[in-house]
Coordinates of C-alpha atoms and ligand atoms in Angstrom, one line a residue:
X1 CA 0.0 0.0 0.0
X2 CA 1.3 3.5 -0.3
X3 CA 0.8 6.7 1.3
X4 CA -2.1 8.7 0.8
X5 CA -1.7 11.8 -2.2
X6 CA -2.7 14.9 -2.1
X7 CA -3.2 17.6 -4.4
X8 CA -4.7 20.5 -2.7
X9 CA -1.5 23.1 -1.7
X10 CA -0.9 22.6 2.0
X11 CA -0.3 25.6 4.3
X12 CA 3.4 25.4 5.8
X13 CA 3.2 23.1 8.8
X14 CA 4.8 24.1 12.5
X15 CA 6.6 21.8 14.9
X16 CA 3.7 22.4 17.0
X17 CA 1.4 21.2 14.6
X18 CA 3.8 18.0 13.8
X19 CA 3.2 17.2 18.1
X20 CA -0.6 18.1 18.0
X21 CA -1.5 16.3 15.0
X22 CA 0.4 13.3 16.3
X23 CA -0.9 12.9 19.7
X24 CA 0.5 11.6 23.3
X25 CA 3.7 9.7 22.1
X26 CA 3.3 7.7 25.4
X27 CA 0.0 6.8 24.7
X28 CA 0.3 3.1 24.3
X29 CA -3.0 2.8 21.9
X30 CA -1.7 6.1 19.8
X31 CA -0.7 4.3 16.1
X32 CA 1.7 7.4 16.2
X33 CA 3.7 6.6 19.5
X34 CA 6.4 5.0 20.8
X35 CA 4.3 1.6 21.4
X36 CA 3.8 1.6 18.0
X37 CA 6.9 2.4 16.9
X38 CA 8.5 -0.3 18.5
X39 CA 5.5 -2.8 17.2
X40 CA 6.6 -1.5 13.6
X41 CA 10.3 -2.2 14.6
X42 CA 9.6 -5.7 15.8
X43 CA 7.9 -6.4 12.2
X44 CA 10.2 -4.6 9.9
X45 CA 7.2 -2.5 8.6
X46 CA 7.1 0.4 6.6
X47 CA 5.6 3.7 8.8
X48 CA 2.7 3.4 6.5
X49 CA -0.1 5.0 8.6
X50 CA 2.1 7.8 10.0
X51 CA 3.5 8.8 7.0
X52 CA -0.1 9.1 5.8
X53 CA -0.7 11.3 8.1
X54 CA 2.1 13.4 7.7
X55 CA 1.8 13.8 4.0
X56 CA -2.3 14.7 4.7
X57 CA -0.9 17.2 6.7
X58 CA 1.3 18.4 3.8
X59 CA 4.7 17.6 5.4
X60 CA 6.3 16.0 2.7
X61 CA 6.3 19.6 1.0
X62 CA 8.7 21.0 3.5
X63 CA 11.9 20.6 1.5
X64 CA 10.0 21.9 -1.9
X65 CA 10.7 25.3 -3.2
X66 CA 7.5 27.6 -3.8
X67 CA 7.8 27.5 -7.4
X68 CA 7.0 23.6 -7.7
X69 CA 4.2 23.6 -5.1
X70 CA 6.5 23.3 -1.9
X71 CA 6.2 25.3 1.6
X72 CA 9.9 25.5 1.9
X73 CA 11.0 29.0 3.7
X74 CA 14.4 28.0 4.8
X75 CA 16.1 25.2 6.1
X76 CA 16.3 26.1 10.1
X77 CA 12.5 25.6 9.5
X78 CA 12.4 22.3 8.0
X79 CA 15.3 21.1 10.2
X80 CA 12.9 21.5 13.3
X81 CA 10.2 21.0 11.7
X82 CA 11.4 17.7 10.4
X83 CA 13.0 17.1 14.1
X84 CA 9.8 17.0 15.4
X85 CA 8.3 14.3 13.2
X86 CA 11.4 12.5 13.6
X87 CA 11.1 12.0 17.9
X88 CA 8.3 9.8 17.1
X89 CA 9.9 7.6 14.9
X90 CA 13.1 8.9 12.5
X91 CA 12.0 7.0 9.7
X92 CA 9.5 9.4 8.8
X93 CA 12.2 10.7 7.2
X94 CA 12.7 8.2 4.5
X95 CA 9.4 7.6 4.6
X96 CA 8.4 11.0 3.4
X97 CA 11.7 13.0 2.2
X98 CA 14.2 10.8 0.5
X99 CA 13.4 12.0 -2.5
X100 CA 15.3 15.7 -1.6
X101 CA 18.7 14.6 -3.1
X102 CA 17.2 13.6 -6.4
X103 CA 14.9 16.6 -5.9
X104 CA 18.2 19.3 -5.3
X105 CA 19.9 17.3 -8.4
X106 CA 17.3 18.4 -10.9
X107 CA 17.1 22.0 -9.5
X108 CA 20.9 22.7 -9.9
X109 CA 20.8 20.7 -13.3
X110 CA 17.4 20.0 -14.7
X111 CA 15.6 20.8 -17.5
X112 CA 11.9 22.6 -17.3
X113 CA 10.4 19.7 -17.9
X114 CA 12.6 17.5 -15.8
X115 CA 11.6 19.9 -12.8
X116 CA 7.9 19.9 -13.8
X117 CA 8.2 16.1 -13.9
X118 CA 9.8 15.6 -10.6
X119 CA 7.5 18.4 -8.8
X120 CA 4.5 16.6 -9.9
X121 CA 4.9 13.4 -8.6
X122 CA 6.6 14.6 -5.2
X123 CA 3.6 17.2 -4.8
X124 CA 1.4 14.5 -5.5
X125 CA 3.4 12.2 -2.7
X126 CA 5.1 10.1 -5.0
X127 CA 8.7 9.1 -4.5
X128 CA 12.0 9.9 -6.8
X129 CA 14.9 7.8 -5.8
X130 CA 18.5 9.0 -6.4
X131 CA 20.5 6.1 -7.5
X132 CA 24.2 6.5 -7.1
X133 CA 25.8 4.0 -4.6
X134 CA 27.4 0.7 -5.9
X135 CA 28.2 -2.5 -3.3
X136 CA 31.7 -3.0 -4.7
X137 CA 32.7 0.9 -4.5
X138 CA 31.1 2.9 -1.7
X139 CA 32.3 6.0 -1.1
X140 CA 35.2 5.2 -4.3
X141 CA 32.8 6.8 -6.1
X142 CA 35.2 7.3 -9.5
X143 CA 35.4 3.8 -9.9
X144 CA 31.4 3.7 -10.3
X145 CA 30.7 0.9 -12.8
X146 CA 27.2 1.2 -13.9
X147 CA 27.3 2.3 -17.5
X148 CA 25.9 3.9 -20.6
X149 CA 26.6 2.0 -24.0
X150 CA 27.0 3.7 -27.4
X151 CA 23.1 2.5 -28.0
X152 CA 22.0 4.6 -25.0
X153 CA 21.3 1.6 -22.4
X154 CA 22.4 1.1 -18.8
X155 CA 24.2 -1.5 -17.7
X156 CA 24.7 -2.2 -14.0
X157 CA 23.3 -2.4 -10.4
X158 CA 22.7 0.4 -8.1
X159 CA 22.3 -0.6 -4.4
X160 CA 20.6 0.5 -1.3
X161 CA 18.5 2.9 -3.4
X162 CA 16.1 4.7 -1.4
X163 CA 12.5 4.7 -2.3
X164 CA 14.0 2.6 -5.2
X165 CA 10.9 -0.2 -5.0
X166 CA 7.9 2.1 -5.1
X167 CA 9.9 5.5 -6.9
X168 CA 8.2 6.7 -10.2
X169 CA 11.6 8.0 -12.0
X170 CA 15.0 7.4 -11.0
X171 CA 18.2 9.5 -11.1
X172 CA 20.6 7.6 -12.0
X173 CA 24.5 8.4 -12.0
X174 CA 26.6 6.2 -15.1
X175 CA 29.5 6.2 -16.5
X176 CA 29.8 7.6 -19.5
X177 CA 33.4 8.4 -19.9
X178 CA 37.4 6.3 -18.9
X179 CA 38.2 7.8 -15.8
X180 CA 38.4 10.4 -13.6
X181 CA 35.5 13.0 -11.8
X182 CA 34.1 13.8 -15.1
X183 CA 33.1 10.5 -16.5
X184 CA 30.0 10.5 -15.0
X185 CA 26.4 11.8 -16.2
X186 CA 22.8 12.0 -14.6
X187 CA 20.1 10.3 -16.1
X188 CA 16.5 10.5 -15.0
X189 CA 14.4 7.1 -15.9
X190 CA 10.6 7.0 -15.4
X191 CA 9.5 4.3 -13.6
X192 CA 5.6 4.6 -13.3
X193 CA 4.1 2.6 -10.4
X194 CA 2.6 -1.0 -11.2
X195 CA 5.2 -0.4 -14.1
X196 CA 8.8 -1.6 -14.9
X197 CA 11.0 -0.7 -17.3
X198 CA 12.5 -3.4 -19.6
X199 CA 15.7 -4.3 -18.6
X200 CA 15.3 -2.8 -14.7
X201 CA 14.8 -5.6 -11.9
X202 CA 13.7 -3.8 -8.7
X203 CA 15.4 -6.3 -5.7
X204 CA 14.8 -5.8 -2.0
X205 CA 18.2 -4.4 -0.3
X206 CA 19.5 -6.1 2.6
X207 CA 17.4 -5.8 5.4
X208 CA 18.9 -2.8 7.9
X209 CA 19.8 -3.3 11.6
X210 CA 18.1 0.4 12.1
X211 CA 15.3 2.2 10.2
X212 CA 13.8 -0.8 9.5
X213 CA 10.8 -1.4 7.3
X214 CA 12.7 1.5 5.1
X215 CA 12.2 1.5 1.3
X216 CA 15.2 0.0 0.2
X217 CA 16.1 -1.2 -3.2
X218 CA 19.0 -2.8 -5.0
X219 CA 18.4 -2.0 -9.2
X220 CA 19.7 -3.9 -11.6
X221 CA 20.1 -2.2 -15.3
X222 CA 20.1 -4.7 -18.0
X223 CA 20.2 -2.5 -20.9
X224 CA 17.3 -0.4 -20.2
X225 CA 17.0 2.4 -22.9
X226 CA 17.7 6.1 -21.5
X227 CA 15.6 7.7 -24.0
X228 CA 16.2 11.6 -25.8
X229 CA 15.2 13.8 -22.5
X230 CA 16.7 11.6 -20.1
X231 CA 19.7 13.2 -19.8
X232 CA 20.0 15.7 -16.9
X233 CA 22.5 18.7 -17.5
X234 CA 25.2 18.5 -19.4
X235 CA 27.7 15.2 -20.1
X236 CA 29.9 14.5 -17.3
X237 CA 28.4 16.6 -14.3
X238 CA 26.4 13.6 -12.6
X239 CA 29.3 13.6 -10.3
X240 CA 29.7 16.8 -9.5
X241 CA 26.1 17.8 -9.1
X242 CA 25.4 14.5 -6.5
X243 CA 27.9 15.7 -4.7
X244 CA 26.5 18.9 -4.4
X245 CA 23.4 18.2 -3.6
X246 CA 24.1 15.8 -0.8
X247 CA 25.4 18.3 1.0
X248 CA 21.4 19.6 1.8
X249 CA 21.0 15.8 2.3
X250 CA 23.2 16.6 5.6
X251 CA 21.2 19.1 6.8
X252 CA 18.2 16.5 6.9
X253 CA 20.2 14.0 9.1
X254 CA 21.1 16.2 11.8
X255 CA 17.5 16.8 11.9
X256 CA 17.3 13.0 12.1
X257 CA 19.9 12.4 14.8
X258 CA 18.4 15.6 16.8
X259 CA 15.1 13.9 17.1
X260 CA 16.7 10.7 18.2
X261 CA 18.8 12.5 20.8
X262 CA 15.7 14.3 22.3
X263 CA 13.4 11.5 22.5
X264 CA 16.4 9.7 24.4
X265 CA 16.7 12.4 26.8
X266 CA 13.7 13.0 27.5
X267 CA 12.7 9.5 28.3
X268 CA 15.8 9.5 30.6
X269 CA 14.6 12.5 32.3
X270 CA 11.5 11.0 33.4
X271 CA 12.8 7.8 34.6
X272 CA 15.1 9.8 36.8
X273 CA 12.1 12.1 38.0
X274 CA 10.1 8.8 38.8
X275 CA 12.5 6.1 39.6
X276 CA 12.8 5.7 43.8
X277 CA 16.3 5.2 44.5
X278 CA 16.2 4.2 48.6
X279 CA 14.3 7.2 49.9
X280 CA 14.7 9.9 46.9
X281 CA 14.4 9.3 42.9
X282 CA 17.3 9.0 40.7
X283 CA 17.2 12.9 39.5
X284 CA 18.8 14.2 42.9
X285 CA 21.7 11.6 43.0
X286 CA 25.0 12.7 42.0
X287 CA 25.9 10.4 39.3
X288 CA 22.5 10.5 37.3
X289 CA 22.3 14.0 37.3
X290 CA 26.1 14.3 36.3
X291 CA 25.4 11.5 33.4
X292 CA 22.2 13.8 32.6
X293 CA 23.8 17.3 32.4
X294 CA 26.4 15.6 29.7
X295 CA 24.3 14.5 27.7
X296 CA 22.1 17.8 28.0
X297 CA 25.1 19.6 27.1
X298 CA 25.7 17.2 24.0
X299 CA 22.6 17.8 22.9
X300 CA 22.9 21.4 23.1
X301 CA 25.6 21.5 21.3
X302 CA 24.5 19.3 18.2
X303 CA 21.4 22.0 18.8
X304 CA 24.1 24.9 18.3
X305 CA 25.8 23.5 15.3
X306 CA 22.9 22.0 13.5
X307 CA 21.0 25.5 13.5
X308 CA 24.2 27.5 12.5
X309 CA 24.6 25.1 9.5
X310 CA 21.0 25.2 8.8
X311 CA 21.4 28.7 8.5
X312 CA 24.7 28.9 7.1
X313 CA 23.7 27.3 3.6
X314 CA 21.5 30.2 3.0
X315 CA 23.8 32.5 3.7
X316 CA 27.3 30.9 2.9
X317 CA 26.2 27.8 0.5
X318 CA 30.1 28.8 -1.1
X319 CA 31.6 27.1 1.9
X320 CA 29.5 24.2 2.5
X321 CA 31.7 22.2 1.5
X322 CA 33.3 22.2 4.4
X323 CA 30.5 23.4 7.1
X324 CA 28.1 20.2 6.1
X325 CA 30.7 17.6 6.5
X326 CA 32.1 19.3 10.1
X327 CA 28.4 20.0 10.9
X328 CA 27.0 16.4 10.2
X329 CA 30.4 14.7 12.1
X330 CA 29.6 16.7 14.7
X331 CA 25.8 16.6 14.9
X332 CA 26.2 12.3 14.6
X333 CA 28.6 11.7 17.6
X334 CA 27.2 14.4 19.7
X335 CA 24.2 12.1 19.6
X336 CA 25.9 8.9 20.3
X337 CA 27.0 10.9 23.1
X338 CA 24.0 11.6 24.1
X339 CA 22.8 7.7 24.0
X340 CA 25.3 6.7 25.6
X341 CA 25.1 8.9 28.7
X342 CA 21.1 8.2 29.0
X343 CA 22.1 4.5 28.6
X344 CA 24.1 4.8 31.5
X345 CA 21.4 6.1 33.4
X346 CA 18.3 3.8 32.1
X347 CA 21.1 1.0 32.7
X348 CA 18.9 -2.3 31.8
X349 CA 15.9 -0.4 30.6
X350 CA 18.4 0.9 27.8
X351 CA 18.5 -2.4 26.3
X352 CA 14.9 -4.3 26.7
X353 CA 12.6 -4.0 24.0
X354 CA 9.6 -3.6 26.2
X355 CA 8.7 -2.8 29.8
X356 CA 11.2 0.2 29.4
X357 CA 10.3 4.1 29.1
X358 CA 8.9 4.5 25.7
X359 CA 8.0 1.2 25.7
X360 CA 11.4 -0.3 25.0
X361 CA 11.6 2.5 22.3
X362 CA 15.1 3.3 23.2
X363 CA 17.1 0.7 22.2
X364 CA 15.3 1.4 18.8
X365 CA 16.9 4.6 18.7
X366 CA 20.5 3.7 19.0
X367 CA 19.7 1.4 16.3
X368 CA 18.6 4.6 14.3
X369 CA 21.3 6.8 15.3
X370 CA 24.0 3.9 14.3
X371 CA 22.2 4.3 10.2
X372 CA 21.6 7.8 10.1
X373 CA 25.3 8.1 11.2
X374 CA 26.6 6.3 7.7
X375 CA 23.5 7.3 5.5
X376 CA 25.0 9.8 3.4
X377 CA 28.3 9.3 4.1
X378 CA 30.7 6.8 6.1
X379 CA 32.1 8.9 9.2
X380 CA 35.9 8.6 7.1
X381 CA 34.9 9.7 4.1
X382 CA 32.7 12.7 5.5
X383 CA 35.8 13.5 7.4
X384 CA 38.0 12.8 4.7
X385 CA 35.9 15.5 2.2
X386 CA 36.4 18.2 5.1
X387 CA 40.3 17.4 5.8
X388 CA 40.9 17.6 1.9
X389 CA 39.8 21.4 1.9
X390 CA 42.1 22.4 4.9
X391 CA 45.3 23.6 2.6
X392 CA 43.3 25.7 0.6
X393 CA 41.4 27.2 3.9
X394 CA 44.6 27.8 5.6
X395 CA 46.3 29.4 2.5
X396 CA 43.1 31.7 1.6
X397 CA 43.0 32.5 5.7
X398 CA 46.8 33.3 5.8
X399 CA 46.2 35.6 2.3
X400 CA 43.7 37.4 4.0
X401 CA 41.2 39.4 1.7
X402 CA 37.0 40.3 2.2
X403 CA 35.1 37.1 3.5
X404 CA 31.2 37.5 3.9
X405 CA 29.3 38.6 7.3
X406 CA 28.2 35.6 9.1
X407 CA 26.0 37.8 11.5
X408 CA 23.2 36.6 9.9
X409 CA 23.6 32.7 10.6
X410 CA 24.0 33.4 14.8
X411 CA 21.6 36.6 14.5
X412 CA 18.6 33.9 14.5
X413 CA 15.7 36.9 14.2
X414 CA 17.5 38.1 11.1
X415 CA 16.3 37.8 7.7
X416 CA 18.2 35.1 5.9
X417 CA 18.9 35.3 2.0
X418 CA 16.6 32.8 -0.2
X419 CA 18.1 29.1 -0.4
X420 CA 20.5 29.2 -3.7
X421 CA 21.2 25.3 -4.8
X422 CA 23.2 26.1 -7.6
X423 CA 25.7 28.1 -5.4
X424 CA 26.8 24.9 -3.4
X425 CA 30.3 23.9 -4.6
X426 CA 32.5 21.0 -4.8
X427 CA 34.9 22.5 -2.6
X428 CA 35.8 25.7 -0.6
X429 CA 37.7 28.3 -2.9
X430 CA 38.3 31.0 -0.6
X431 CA 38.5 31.1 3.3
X432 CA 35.8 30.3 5.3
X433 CA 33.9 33.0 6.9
Ligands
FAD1 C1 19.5 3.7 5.0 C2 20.4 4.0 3.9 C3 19.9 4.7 2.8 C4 20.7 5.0 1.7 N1 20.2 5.6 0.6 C5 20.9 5.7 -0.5 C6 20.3 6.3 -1.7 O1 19.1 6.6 -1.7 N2 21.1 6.3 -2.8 C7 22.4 5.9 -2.8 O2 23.0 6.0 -3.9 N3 23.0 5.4 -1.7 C8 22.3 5.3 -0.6 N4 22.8 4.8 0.6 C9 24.2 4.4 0.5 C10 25.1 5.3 1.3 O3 25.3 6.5 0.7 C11 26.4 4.5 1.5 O4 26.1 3.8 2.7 C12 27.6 5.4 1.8 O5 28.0 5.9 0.5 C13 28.7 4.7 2.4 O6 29.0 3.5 1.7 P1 30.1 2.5 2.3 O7 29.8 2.1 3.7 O8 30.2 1.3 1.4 O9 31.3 3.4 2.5 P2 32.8 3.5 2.4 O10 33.0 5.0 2.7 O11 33.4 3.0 1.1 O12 33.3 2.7 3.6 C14 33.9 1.4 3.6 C15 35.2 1.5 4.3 O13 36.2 2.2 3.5 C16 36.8 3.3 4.3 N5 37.1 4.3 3.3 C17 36.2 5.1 2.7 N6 36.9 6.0 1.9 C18 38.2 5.8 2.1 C19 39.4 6.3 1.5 N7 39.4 7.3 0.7 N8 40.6 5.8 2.0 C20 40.6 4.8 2.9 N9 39.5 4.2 3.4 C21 38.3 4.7 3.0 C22 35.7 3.6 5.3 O14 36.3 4.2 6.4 C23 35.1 2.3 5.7 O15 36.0 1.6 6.6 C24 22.1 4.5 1.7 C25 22.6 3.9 2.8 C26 21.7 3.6 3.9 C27 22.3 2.9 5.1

């Protein structure tokens, strides 16, 4: 079954909204609590009724620009606003908004019909998957096998695809040249629901330790025809462009790991409020309340950089290159801080997968936190994308010259610039503001 669509324009939703519309998350009957989320857990199931609910609500339009139907304002909105959905259960997120990478590709490099294409069917609540990983190459992303032959047919498998079972067009990244960055182009292949093409095999990924019941798809390319129009940009950017637009992929998974890290806190709170310990409860002992204030301070601090970087890409989407990588390393061990700290505290209840706070919902989210950690990027290579850019930094630090005001990301009642895709880069050219 899939989601619900809808076609009527959705005002922009709050985080308010996100809490009311989903009820008492410790309500054991609520289908949008922790009970439930665990129950889902248990049988690998796709958040089918939530995210229902959330794309009714018009969630999934949070990451659209105006012009192709979206409510997107800016991303320190949709990061909290996505945040919230994602204490109940983080895989709202691929439930509703894997589609953004695919989405960001086509508006830094697509044509007007490619865009009217992909706004329709994400509008509508339809899924584009972004197809660009390969099992045998990872993060080696030049040595990408999946191919284009001089006929105009793909050749290959793509794996873990998000969305890639029940997407209605793919973007797919293939080789199209020998070697090197630029031997890569984008193509975008319809794939109508109830519909494959000839020559695609949709295949089940492996199942995932955390996230489960995610949309995930391993697709096999046995000379299906890219036809005239498929092409997105120009030869040999699909490389370049991906890259690009994964850094607002980054953005999305702090909101992720945010909402993992307050729903563990907060459940650790109250079992320290309620839980006797000889004649007081566990909040006025030393060690709980020390084990609480780090992981409070973890958690504001993953708060801090999240909403800076947020921010930053409106107003600094030049150096991104380097803020998303620092941001997202930080953001995604912050929050293992954070679980490990309450896990501490909750001690056995951290680990049983019922008769615990939130219903045994917490050993769910370390799950979580362990996929979200490697879901854009393995920790090494996000690193390794942010330690390439420091001799340029230091050199176009030591030079000296104008950089651009930052007020504006730490000011958080100013006015921030509109969201500019297209000025993402590769890498940082100048120094970093
Ligand atoms: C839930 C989920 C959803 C996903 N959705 C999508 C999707 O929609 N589309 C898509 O295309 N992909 C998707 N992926 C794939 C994801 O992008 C990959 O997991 C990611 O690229 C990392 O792959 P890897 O672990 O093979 O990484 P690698 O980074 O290759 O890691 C393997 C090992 O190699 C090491 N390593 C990496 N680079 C170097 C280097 N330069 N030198 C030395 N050692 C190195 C690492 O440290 C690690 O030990 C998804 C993954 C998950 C889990």
């Amino acid at each position: 079954m899939s989601a619900p669509r809808t076609t009527a324009p959705a005002p922009a939703l709050t985080p308010g909204e996100v809490e009311l519309i989903l009820g008492d998350p410790a309500d054991p009957a609520n289908p949008y609590g922790y009970a439930a989320a665990v129950a889902r857990d248990e049988a690998d199931a796709f958040p089918e009724e939530l995210c229902g609910l959330l794309f009714e609500a018009g969630f999934h339009l949070n990451y659209l620009p105006r012009e192709w139907g979206g409510t997107f304002e800016s991303f320190d909105r949709s990061l909290t606003l996505v945040r919230a959905a994602a204490r109940r259960d983080v895989t709202v997120m691929p439930g509703t908004m894997f589609s953004i990478i695919a989405a960001t590709c086509l508006q830094v490099h697509g044509s007007t019909a490619q865009r009217e294409k992909v706004a329709r069917i994400l509008r509508e609540g339809g899924a584009v998957a972004f197809a660009m990983t390969e099992a045998d190459h990872g993060s080696d992303l030049v040595s990408g096998a999946l191919r284009l032959d001089e006929e105009g047919r793909l050749h290959g498998e793509k794996w873990l695809v998000g969305n890639g079972n029940r997407a209605e067009a793919v973007y797919v990244v293939a080789r199209t040249g020998a070697r090197g960055p630029g031997a890569f182009t984008a193509y975008l292949i319809d794939t109508p629901r109830g519909t494959t093409p000839e020559g695609l095999t949709r295949l089940p990924a492996p199942r995932t330790d955390g996230m489960r019941g995610v949309d995930l798809a391993t697709l096999r390319f046995d000379g299906v025809r890219a036809p005239s129009g498929a092409r997105v940009g120009k030869e040999g950017e699909g490389l370049e462009v991906a890259l690009r637009a994964q850094q607002a992929v980054r953005l999305m998974s702090m909101a992720g790991s945010l909402g993992i890290a307050d729903t563990a806190l907060r459940l650790t709170l109250d079992f320290t409020a309620t839980r006797r310990f000889g004649r007081t409860t566990l909040d006025a002992t030393a060690y709980a309340r020390r084990e609480c204030a780090a992981a409070s301070a973890a958690l504001l601090a993953a708060d801090a950089v999240a909403t800076a970087a947020a921010r930053g890409v409106h107003v600094t989407p030049q150096a991104y290159s380097v803020w998303g990588p620092a941001a997202k390393h930080l953001v995604a061990e912050a929050t293992q801080d954070v679980l490990a700290h309450c896990s501490t505290v909750l001690a056995t209840r951290s680990v049983l997968r019922g008769q615990a706070p939130g219903d045994g919902v917490f050993q769910k989210l370390r799950r979580d936190a362990a996929v979200v950690r490697v879901i854009d990027a393995s920790p090494y290579a996000n690193l390794r994308s942010y330690a390439a850019q420091l001799p340029t930094l230091i050199t176009a630090t030591a030079a000296g010259g104008p950089a651009p005001s930052v007020e504006a990301v730490f000011d958080l009642d100013a006015p921030l610039p509109a969201y500019e895709p297209a000025r993402l880069d590769l890498l940082v050219r100048g120094p970093d503001p």
